[in-house]
Coordinates of C-alpha atoms in Angstrom, one line a residue:
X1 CA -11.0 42.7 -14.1
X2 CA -9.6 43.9 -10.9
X3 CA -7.2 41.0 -11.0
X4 CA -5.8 41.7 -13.9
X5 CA -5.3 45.9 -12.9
X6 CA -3.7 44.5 -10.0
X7 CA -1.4 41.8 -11.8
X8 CA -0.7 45.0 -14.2
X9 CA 0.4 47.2 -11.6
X10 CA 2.6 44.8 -9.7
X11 CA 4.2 43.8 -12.8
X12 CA 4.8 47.6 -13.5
X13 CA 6.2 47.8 -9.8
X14 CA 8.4 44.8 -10.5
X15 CA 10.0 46.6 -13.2
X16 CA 10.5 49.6 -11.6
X17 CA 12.0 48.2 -8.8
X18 CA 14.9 46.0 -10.7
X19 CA 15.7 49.3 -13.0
X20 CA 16.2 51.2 -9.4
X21 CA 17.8 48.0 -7.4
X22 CA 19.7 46.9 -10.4
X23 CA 23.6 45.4 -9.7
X24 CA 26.1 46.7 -11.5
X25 CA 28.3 44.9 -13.8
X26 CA 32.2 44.0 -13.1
X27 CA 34.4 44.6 -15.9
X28 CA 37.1 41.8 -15.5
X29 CA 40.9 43.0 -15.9
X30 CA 43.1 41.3 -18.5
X31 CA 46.9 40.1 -17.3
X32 CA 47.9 39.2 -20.6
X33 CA 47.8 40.9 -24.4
X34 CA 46.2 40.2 -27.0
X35 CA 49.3 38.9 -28.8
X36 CA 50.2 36.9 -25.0
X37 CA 53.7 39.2 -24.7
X38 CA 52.1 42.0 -22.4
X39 CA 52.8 42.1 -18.7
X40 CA 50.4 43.2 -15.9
X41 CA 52.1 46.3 -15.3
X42 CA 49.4 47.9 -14.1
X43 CA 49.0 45.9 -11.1
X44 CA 52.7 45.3 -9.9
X45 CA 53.9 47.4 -6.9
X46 CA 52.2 47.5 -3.3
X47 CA 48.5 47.1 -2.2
X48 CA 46.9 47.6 0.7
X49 CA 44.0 45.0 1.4
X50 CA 40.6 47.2 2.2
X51 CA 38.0 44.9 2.6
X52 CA 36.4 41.6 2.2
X53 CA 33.4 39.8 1.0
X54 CA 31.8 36.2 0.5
X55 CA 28.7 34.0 1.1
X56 CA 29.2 33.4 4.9
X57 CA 31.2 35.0 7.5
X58 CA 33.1 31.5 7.5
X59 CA 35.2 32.1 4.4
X60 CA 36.1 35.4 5.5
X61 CA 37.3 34.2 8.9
X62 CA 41.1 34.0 7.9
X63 CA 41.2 37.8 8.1
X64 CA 39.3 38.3 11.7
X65 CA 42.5 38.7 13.6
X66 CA 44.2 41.2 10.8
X67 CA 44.4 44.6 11.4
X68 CA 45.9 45.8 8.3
X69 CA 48.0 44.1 5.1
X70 CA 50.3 45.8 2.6
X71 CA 51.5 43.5 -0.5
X72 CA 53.6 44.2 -3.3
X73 CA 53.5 42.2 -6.9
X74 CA 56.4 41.7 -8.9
X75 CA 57.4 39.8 -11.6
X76 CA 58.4 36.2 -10.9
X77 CA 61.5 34.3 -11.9
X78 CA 59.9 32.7 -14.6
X79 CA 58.3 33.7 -17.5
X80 CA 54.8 33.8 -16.6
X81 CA 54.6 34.1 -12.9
X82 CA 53.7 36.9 -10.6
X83 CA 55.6 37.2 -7.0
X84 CA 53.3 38.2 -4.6
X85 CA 55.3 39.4 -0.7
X86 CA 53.2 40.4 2.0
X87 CA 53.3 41.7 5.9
X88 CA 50.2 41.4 8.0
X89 CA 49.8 43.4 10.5
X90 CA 47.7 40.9 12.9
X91 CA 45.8 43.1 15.8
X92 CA 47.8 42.0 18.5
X93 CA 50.0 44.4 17.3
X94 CA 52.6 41.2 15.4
X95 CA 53.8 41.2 11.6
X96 CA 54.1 38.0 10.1
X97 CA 55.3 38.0 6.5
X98 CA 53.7 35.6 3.4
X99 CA 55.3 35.0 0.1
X100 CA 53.0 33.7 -2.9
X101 CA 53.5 33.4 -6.4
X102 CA 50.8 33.4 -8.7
X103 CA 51.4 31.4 -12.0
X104 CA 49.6 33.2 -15.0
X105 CA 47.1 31.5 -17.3
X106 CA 47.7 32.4 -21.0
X107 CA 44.8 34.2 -22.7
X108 CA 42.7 34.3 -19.3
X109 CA 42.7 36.5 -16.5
X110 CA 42.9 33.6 -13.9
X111 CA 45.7 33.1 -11.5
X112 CA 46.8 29.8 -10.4
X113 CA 48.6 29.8 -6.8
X114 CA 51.8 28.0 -6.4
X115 CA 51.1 25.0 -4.0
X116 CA 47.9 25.4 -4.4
X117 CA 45.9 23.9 -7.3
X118 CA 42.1 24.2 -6.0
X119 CA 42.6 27.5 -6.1
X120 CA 41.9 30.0 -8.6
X121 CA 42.1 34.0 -8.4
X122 CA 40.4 36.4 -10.8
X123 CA 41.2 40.3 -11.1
X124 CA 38.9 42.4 -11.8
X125 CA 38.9 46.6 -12.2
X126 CA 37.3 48.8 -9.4
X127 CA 35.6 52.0 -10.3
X128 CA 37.6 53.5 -6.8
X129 CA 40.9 54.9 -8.4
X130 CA 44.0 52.9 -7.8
X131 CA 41.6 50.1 -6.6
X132 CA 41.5 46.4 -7.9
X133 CA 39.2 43.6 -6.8
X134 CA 40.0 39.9 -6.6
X135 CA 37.9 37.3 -6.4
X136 CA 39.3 33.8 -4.9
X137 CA 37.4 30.3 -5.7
X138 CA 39.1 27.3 -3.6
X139 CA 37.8 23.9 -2.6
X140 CA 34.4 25.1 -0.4
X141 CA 34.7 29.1 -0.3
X142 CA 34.8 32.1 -2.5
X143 CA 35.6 35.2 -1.4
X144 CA 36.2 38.8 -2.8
X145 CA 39.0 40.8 -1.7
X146 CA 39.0 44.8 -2.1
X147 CA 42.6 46.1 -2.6
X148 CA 43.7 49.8 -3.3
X149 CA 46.7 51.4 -3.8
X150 CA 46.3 53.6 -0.8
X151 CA 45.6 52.1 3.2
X152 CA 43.0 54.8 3.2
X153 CA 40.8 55.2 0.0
X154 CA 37.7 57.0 -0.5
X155 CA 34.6 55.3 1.8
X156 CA 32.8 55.3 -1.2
X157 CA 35.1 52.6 -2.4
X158 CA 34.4 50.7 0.5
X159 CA 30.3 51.3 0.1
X160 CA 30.8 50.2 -3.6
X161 CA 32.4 47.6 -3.6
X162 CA 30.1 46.6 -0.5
X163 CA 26.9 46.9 -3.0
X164 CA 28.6 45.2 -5.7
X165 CA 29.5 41.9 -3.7
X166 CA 26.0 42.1 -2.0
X167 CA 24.6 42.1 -5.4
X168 CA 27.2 38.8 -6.0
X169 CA 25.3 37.3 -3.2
X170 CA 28.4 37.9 -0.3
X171 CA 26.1 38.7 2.4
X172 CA 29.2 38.9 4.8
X173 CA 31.4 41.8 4.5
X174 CA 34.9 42.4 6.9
X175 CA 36.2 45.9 6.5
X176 CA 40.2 45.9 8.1
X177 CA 40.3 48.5 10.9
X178 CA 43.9 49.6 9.4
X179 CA 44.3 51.1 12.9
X180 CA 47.7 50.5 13.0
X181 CA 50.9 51.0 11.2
X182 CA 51.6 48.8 8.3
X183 CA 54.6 46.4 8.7
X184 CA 57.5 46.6 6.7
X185 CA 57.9 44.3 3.5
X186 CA 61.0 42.5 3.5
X187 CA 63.0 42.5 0.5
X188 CA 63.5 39.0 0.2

């Protein structure tokens, strides 16, 4: 009889504890309409990239020497495609510029990178305002990427999007110190 009380009561705490300790849910972005005419207008312009998370500290290791990265998304040449330009602001103080473009996947919300097919990017909304979250799947990593439209948002973006990816199992998390000034995007 005792057994079962304490089976009962454990069970009871089990509960209790997933309804407190409970993740929440990610609401993934669309790129496209319905009717597949619709562009992503809402996420074209510049970004700043906040923070990062993934599985090990390995996959996040790209970004150790960045101090700060401001992007802007445009429209490609092509029907379809998404130009992506950045500046990275790398802590020794030196800029280097990146160009990507992203090649959109009719009725989906994943992005293919040019040059690169094992990859494959997802957007999805942020409760911060004027944030977006990515998440990027290549051959042997996957990583989430925190980007907002300010170099400075709310911490409680940061802690948010901190407890979401731990919740995704990313037990590594890199936060960009942003301790410098941004570079400047070229226009080309």
């Amino acid at each position: 009889m005792c057994d079962r009380i304490w089976a009962a009561l454990l069970y009871l705490y089990g509960i209790l504890l997933n309804s407190i300790y409970q993740c929440p849910e990610h609401i993934q972005l669309t790129t496209l309409g319905v009717d597949g005419k619709e562009f992503p207008e809402p996420h074209l312009g510049q970004w700043y990239f906040i923070a990062g998370a993934a599985p090990t500290k390995e996959e996040l290791a790209t970004f150790d020497p960045v101090d700060n990265i401001v992007f802007n998304m445009a429209t490609g040449s092509a029907p379809m495609q998404l130009q992506l330009r950045a500046t990275i602001r790398m802590k020794n103080g030196h800029c280097v510029p990146r160009k990507w473009i992203y090649h959109l996947t009719e009725g989906s919300t994943d992005l293919r990178t040019e040059g690169r097919p094992d990859m494959k990017t997802e957007l999805f909304s942020s409760s911060c305002p004027g944030g977006i979250m990515l998440k990027e799947m290549g051959q042997g990593y996957q990583r989430f990427l925190l980007y907002n439209r300010s170099p400075h948002p709310p911490e409680k973006c940061v802690e948010e999007f901190q407890s979401l990816t731990s919740c995704l199992d990313s037990k590594a998390f890199l936060l960009t110190p942003r301790n410098q000034e941004a570079c400047e995007l070229s226009s080309n």
